[in-house]
Short mmCIF file of C-alpha atoms and ligand atoms in Angstrom, two decimals:
data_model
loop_
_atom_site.label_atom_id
_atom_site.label_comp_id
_atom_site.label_asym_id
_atom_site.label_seq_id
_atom_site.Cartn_x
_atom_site.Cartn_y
_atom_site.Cartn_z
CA UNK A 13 -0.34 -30.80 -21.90
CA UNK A 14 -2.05 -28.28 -24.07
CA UNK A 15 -1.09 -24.67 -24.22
CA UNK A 16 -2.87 -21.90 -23.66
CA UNK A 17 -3.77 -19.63 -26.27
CA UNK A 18 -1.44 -16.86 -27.37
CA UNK A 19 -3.91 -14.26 -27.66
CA UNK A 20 -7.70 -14.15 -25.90
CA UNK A 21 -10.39 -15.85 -26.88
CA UNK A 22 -13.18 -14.22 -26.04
CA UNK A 23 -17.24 -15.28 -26.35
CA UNK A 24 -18.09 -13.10 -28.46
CA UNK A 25 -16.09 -10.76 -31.12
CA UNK A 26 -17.88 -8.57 -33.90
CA UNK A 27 -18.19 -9.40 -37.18
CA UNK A 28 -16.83 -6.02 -39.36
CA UNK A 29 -16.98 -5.04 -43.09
CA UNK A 30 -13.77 -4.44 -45.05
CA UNK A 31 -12.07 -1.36 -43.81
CA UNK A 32 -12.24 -0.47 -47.92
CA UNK A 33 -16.46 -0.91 -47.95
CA UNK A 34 -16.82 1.57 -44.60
CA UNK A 35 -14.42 4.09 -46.16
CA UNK A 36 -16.31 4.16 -49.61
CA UNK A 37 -19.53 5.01 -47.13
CA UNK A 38 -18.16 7.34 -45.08
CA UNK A 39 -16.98 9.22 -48.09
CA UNK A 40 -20.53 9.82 -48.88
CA UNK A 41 -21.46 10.92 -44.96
CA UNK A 42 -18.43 13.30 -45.77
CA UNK A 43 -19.97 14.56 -48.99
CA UNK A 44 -23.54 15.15 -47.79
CA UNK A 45 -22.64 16.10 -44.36
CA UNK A 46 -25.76 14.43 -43.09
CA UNK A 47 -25.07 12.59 -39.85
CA UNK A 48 -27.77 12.28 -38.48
CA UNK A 49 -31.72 13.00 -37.90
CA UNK A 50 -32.94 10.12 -40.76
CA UNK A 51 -30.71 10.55 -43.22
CA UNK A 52 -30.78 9.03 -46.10
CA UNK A 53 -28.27 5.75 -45.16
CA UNK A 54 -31.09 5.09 -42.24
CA UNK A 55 -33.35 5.53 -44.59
CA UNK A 56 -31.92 2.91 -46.97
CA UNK A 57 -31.25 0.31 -43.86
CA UNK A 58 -34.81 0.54 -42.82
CA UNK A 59 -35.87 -0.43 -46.29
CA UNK A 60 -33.49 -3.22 -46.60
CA UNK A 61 -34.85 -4.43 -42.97
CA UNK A 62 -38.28 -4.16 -44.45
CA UNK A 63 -37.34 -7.00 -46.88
CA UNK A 64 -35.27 -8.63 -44.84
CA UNK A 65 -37.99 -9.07 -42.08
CA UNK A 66 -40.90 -9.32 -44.29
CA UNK A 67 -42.93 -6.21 -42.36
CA UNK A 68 -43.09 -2.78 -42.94
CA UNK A 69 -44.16 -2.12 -39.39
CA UNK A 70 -40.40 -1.54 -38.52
CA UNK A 71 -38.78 1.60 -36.62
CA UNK A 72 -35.04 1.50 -35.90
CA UNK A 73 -33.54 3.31 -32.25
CA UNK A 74 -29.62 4.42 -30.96
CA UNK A 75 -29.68 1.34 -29.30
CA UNK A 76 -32.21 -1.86 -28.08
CA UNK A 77 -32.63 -0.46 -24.61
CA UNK A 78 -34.31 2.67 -25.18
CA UNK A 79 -36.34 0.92 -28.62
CA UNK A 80 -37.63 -1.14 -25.72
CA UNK A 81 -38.03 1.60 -22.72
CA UNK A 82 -39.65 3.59 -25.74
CA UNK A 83 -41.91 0.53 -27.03
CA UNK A 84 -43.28 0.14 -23.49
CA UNK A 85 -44.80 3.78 -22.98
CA UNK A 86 -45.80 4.05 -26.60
CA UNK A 87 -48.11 1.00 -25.94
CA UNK A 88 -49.14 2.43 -23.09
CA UNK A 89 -48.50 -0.94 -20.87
CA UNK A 90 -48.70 -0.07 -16.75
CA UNK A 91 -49.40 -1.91 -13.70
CA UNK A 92 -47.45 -5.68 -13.80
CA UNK A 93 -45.74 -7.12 -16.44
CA UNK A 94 -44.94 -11.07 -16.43
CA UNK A 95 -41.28 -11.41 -17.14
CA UNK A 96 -37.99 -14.27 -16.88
CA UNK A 97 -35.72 -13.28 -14.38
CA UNK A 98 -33.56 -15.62 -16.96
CA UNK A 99 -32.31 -12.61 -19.38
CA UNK A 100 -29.83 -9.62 -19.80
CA UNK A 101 -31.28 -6.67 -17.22
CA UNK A 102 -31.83 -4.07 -19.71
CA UNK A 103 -34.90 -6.33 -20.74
CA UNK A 104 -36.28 -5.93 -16.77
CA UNK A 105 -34.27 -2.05 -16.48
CA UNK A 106 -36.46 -1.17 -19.08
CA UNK A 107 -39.99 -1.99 -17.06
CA UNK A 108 -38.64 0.23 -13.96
CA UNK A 109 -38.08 3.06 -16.60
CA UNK A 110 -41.42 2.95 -17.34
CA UNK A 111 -42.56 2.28 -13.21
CA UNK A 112 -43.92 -0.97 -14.43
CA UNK A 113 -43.53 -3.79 -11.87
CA UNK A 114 -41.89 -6.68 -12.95
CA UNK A 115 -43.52 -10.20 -11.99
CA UNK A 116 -40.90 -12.53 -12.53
CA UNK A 117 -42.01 -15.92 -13.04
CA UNK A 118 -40.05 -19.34 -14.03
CA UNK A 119 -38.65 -20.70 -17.22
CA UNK A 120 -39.09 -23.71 -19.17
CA UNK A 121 -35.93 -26.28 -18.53
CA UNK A 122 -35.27 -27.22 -22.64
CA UNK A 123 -34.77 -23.49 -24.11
CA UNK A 124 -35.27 -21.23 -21.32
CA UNK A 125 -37.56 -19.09 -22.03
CA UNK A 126 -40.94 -18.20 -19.94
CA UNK A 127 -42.21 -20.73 -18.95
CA UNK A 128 -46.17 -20.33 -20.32
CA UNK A 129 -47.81 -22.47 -17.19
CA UNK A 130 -46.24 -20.40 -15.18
CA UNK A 131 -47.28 -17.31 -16.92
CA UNK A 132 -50.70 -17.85 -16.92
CA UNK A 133 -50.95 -19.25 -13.11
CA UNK A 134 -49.43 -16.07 -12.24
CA UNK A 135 -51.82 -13.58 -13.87
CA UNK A 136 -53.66 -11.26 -11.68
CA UNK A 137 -56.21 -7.91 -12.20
CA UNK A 138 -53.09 -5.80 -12.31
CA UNK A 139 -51.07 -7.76 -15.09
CA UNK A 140 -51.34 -5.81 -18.10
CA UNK A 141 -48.57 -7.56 -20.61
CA UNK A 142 -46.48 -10.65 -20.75
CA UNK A 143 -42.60 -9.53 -21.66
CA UNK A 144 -40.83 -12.63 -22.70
CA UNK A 145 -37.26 -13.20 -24.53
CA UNK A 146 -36.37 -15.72 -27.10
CA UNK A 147 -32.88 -16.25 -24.49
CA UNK A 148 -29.95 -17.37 -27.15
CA UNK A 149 -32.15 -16.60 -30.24
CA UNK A 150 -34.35 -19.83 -29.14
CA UNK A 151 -37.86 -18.88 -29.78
CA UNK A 152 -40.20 -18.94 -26.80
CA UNK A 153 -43.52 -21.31 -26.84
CA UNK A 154 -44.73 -18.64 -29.20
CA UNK A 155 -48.44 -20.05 -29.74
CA UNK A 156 -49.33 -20.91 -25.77
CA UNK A 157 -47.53 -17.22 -25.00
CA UNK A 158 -49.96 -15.88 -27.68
CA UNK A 159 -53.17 -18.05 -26.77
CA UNK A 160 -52.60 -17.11 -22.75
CA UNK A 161 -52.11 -13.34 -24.01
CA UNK A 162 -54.97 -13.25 -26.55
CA UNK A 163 -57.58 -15.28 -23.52
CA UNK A 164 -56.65 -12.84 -20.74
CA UNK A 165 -56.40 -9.98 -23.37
CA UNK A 166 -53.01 -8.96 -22.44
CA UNK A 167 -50.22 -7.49 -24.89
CA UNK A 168 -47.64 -9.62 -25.50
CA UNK A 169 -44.02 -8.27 -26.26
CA UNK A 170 -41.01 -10.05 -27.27
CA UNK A 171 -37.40 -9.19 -26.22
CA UNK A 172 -35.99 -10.50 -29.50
CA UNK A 173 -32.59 -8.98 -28.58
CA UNK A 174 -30.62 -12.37 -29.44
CA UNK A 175 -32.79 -13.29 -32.35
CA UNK A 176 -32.17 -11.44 -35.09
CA UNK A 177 -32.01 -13.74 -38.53
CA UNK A 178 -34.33 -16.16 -36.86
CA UNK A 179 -37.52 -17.73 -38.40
CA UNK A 180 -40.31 -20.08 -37.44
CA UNK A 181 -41.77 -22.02 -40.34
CA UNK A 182 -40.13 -19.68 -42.89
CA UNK A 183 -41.67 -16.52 -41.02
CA UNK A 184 -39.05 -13.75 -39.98
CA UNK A 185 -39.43 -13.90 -35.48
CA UNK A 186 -40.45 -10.61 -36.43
CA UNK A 187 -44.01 -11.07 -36.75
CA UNK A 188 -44.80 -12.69 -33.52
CA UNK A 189 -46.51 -11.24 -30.45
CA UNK A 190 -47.92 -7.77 -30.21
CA UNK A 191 -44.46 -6.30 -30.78
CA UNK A 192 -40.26 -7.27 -30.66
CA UNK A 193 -37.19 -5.54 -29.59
CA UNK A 194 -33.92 -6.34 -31.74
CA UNK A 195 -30.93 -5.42 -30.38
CA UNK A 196 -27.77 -4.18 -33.12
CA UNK A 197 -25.23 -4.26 -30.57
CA UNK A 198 -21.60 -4.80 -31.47
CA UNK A 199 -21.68 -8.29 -29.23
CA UNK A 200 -24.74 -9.36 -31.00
CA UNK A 201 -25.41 -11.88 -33.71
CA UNK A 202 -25.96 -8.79 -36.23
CA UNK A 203 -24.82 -5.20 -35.43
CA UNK A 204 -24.75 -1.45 -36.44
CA UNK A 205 -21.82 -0.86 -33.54
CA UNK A 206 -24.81 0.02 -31.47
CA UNK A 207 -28.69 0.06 -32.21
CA UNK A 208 -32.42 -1.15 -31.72
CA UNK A 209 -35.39 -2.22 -33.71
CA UNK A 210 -38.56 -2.45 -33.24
CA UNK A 211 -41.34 -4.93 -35.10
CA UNK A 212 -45.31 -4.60 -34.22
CA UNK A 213 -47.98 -5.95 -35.17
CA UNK A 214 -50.30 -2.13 -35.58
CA UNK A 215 -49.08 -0.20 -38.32
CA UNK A 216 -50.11 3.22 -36.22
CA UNK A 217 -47.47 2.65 -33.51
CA UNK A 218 -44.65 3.68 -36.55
CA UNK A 219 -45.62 6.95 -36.40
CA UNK A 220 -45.55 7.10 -32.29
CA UNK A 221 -42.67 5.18 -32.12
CA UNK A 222 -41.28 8.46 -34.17
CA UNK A 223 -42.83 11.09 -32.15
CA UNK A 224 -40.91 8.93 -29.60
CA UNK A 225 -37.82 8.79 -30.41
CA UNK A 226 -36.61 12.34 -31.86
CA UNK A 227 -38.49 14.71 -28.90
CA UNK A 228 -42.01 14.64 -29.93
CA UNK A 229 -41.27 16.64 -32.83
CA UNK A 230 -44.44 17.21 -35.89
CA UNK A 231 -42.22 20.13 -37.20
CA UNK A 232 -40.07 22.71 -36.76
CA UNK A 233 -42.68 24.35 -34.50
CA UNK A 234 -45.04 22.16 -33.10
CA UNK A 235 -44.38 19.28 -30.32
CA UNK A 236 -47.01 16.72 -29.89
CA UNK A 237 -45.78 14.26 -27.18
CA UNK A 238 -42.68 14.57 -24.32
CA UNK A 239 -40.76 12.61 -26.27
CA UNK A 240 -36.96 11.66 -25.40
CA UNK A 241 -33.78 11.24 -28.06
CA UNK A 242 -33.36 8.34 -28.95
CA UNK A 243 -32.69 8.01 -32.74
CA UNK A 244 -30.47 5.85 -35.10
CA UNK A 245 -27.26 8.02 -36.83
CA UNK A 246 -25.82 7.16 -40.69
CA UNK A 247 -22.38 5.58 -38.90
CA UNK A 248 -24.51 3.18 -37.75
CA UNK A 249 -26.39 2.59 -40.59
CA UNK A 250 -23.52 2.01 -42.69
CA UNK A 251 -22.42 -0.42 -40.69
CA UNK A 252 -25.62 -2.31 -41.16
CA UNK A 253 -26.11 -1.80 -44.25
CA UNK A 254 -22.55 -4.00 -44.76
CA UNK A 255 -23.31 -6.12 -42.70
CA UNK A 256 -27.02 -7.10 -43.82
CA UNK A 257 -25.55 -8.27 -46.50
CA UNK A 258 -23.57 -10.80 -45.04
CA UNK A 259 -26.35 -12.18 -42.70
CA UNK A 260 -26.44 -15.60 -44.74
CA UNK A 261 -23.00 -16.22 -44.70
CA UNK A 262 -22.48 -15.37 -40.87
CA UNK A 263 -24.94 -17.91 -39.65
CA UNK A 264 -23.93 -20.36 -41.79
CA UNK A 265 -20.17 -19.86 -40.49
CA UNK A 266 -21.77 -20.01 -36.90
CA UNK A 267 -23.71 -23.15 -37.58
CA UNK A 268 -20.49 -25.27 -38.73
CA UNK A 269 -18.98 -23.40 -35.11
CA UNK A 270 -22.29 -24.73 -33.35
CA UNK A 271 -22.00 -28.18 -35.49
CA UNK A 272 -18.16 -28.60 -34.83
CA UNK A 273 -18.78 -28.01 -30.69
CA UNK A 274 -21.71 -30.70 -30.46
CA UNK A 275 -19.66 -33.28 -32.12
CA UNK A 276 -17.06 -32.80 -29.79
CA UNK A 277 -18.50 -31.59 -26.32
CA UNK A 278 -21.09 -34.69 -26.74
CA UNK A 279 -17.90 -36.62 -26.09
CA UNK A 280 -16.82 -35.29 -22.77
CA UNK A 281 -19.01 -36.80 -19.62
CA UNK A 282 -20.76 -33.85 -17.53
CA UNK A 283 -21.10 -31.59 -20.69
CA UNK A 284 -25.01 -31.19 -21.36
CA UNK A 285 -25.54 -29.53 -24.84
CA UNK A 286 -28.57 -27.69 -24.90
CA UNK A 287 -31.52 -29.04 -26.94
CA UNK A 288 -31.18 -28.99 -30.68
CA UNK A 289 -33.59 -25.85 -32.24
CA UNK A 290 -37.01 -27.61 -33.22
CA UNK A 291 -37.61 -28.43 -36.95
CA UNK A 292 -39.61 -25.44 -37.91
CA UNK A 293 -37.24 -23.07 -36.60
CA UNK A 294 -34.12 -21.56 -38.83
CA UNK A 295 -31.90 -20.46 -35.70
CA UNK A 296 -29.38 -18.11 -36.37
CA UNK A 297 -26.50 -20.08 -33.41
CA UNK A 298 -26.23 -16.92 -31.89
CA UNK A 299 -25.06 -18.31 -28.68
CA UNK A 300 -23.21 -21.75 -27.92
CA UNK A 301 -24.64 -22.36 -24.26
CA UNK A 302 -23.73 -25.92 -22.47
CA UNK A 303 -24.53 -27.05 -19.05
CA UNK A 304 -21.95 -28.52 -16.59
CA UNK A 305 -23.04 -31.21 -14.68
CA UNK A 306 -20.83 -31.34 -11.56
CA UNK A 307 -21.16 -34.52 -10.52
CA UNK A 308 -19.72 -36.03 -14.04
CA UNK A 309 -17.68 -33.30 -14.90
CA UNK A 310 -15.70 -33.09 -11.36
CA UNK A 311 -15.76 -29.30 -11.66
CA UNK A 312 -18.29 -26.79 -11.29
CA UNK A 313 -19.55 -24.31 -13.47
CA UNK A 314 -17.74 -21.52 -11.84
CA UNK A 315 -14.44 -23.98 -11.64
CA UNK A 316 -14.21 -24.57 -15.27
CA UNK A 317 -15.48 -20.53 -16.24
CA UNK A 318 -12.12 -20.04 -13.65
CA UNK A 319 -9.88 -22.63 -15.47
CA UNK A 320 -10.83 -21.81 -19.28
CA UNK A 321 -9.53 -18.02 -18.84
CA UNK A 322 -5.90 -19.42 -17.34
CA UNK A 323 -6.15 -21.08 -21.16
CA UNK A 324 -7.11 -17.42 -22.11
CA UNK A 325 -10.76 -18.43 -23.06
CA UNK A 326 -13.27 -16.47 -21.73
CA UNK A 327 -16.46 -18.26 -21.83
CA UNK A 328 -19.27 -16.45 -19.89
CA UNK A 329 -21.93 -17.19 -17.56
CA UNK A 330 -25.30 -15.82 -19.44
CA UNK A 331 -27.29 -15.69 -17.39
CA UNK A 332 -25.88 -15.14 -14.14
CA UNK A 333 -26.84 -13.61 -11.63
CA UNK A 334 -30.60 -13.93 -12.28
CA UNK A 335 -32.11 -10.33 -12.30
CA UNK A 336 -34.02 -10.36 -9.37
CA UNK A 337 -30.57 -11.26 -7.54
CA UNK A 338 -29.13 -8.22 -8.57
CA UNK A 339 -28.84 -5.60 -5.43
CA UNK A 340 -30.64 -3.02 -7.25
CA UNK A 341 -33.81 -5.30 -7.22
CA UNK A 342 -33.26 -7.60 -4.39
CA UNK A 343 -35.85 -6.92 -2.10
CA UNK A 344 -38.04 -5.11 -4.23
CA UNK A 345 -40.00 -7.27 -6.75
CA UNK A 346 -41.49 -10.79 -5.41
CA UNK A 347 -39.61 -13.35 -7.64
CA UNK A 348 -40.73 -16.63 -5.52
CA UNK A 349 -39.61 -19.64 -6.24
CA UNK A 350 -37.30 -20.02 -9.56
CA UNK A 351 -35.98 -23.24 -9.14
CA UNK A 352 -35.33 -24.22 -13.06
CA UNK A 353 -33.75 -20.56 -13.72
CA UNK A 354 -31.65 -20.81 -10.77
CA UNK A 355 -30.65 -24.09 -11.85
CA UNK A 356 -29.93 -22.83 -15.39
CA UNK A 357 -27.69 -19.94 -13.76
CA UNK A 358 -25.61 -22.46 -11.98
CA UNK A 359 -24.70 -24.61 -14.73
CA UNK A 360 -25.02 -22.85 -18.13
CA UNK A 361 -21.51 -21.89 -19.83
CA UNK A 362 -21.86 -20.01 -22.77
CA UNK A 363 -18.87 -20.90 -25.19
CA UNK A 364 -16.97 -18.25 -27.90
CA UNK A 365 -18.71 -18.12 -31.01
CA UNK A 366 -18.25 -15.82 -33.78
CA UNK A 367 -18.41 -16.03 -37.62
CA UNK A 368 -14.75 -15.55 -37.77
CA UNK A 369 -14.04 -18.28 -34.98
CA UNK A 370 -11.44 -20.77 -37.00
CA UNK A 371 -12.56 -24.06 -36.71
CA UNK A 372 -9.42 -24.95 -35.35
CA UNK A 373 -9.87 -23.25 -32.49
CA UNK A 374 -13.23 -24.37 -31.64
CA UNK A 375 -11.23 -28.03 -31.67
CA UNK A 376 -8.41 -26.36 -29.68
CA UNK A 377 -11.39 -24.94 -27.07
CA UNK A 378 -12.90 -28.28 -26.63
CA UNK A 379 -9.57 -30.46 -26.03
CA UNK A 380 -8.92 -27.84 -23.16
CA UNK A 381 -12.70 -28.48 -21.61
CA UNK A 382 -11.50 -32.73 -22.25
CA UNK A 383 -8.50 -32.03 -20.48
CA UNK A 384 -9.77 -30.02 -17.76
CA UNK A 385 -12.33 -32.77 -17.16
CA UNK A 386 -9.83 -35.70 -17.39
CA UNK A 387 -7.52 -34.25 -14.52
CA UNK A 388 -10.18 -32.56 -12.68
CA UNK A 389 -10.89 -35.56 -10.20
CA UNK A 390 -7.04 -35.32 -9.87
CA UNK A 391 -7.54 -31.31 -8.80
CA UNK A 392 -10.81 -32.44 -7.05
CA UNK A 393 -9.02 -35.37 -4.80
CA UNK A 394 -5.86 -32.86 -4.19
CA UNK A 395 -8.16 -30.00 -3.06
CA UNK A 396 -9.98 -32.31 -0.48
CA UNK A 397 -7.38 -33.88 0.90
CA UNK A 398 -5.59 -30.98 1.92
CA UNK A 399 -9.25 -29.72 3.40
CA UNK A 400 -9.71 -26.51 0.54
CA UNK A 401 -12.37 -27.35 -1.76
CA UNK A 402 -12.70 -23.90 -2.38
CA UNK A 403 -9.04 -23.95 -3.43
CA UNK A 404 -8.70 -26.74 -5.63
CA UNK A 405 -8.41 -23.36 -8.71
CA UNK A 406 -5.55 -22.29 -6.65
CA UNK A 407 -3.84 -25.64 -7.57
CA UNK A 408 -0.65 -25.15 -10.63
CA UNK A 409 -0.51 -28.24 -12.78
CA UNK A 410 3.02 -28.28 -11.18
CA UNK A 411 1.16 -29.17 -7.40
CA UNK A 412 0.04 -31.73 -9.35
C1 PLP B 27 -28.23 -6.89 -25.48
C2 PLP B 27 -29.54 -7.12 -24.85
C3 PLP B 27 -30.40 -6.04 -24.58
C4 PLP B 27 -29.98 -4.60 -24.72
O1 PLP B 27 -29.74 -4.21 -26.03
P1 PLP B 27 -28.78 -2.93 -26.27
O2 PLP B 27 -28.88 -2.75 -27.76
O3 PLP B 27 -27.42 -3.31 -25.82
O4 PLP B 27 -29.35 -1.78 -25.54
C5 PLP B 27 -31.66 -6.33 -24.06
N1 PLP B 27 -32.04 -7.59 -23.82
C6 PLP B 27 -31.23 -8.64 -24.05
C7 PLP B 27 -31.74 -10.03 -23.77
C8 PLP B 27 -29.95 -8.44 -24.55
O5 PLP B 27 -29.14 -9.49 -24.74
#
């Protein structure tokens, strides 16, 4: 009988600097009394960006919400935009900010992302961008995405909000499509507690982007645009600036994690890993998804999400529900038929992963998913005899 764990496990936890490193920063905040308004420690983390990403065409936001809300009326993108219902909402939020109707259109079964025959069947006189996500820091089918945008002559924008650290044939993810939203969030693969970037392609949109993002301000006197507030501050910055640093280290702490779960979830019938990234690709294991497979695995999805947290693990179920589910858009946007993403958001688990996840644990993690397999026909056969399928989570080992 395994134990639970002592203390929760949860999917994601963020990475920090040493207390010592942030105190020896804030010391100089404290000392130049310079907060905010591009001072000179988002100054500094914009440059070290710049190298790290390999453009200069780089503009950094509060957070990756408004860098994308902002990206979308800088480009000037109206009328329909092809999008996944497969992703977090703010990517499909972000459209309504901007009264942009979302077209949401089917993903691709191996990394789910947009699926690009379905993108292009779906095009229409109104469609005036395709908005795609790289979902778990997978990239999307980059070149059909760009040769369907570049025939129809349509911009093509990147929610790269899991993908920081990733590269495609030794080229930051960056550089792809018209433009890319990164998103620093504490929960995310890389963070500044909270925070946005955005990549493009045309070097004029920097200077928009800024207009954007600090009121439309040329100086103290004159406002060119109605612009909204949306800037990075130096606490931020600090924090990734010490963390940039680190980025090596972090995904090669998360690809042992990643490693370490594939040899040992391959073992356990009814657990689908997802496909391995493709050879070109450096992926940065941002996310450990796996798909459950009822039928093998004698649980659901939903059953085993239920049963890891009573072992104080809690995986979550990313992506579910799928946007155009969600009550605030049911109804309004035409999402058709979605079969493979509503497949997806039945099945995919996404398992704990963090740089500082002990490999121990990861161990400890998967002999609770063995053991909740190897007694779940047990649960399953109790549950149905006494007529409460729905009930079989109810079930104590001692019922048993
Ligand atoms: C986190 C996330 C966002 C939002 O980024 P914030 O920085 O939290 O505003 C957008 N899209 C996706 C896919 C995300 O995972």
């Amino acid at each position: 009988m395994i134990r639970p764990f002592d203390k929760p496990i949860y999917v994601a936890r963020p990475a920090l600097p040493s207390l010592e490193e942030f105190r020896c920063g804030l010391e100089g905040i404290w000392d130049r009394a310079w907060l905010t308004n591009n001072g000179p420690l988002v100054e500094q983390f914009r440059d070290n960006l710049i190298t790290f990403c390999g453009t200069k065409n780089l503009s950094l936001f509060v957070n990756g919400t408004l860098a994308l809300q902002i990206a979308l009326q800088g480009m000037g993108i109206t009328g329909d935009v092809i999008t996944t219902p497969y992703t977090f909402v703010a990517t499909t939020h972000s459209l309504f900010w901007n009264k942009i109707r979302p077209v949401f259109v089917d993903i691709e079964p191996d990394y789910y992302s947009l699926d690009p025959a379905q993108v292009e069947a779906a095009i229409t006189p109104w469609t005036s961008a395709i908005l795609a996500v790289h979902v778990y820091g997978q990239p999307c089918y980059l070149e059909n995405l760009e040769r369907i945008a570049r025939k129809h002559g349509l911009k093509l924008l990147y929610d790269a909000a899991h993908a920081f650290g990733v590269e495609v044939n030794g080229t930051s993810i960056a550089h792809f499509g018209d433009l890319s939203m990164f998103s620093f969030h504490a929960t995310k693969i890389f963070h500044s507690i909270e925070g946005g970037m955005l990549t493009f392609r045309d070097p004029e949109y920097r200077r928009l982007f800024d207009y954007l993002k600090n009121f439309g301000f040329e100086n103290e006197t004159e406002v060119v645009m109605p612009g909204t507030n949306a800037k990075m501050n130096e606490f931020q910055a600090l924090m990734g600036l010490l963390l940039l640093r680190r980025m090596d280290e972090m995904i090669e702490r998360r690809r042992a994690i990643n490693e370490r779960y594939r040899e040992r979830l391959a073992l356990i019938p009814g657990i689908r890993l997802v496909s391995p990234p493709a050879e070109t690709v450096r992926y940065n294991y941002a996310y450990m998804p796996v798909e459950v497979e009822q039928d093998e695995f004698g649980l659901t999805r939903d059953q085993l999400y239920l049963k890891l947290r009573e072992f104080n693990v809690f995986a979550r179920r990313y992506f579910y529900p799928l946007v155009p589910d969600y009550a605030c858009y049911r109804g309004l946007v035409a999402s058709g038929n979605l079969p493979v993403a509503r497949r997806a958001a039945s099945r995919v688990l996404t398992l704990p992963i963090y740089s500082d996840l002990a490999l121990d644990d990861v161990d400890r993690i998967c002999d609770i998913i063995g053991d909740i397999a190897s007694r779940s026909c047990k649960w399953a056969l109790a549950a149905s005899q006494s007529g409460q399928a729905d009930s079989v989570l109810a079930l104590t080992d001692t019922q048993l």
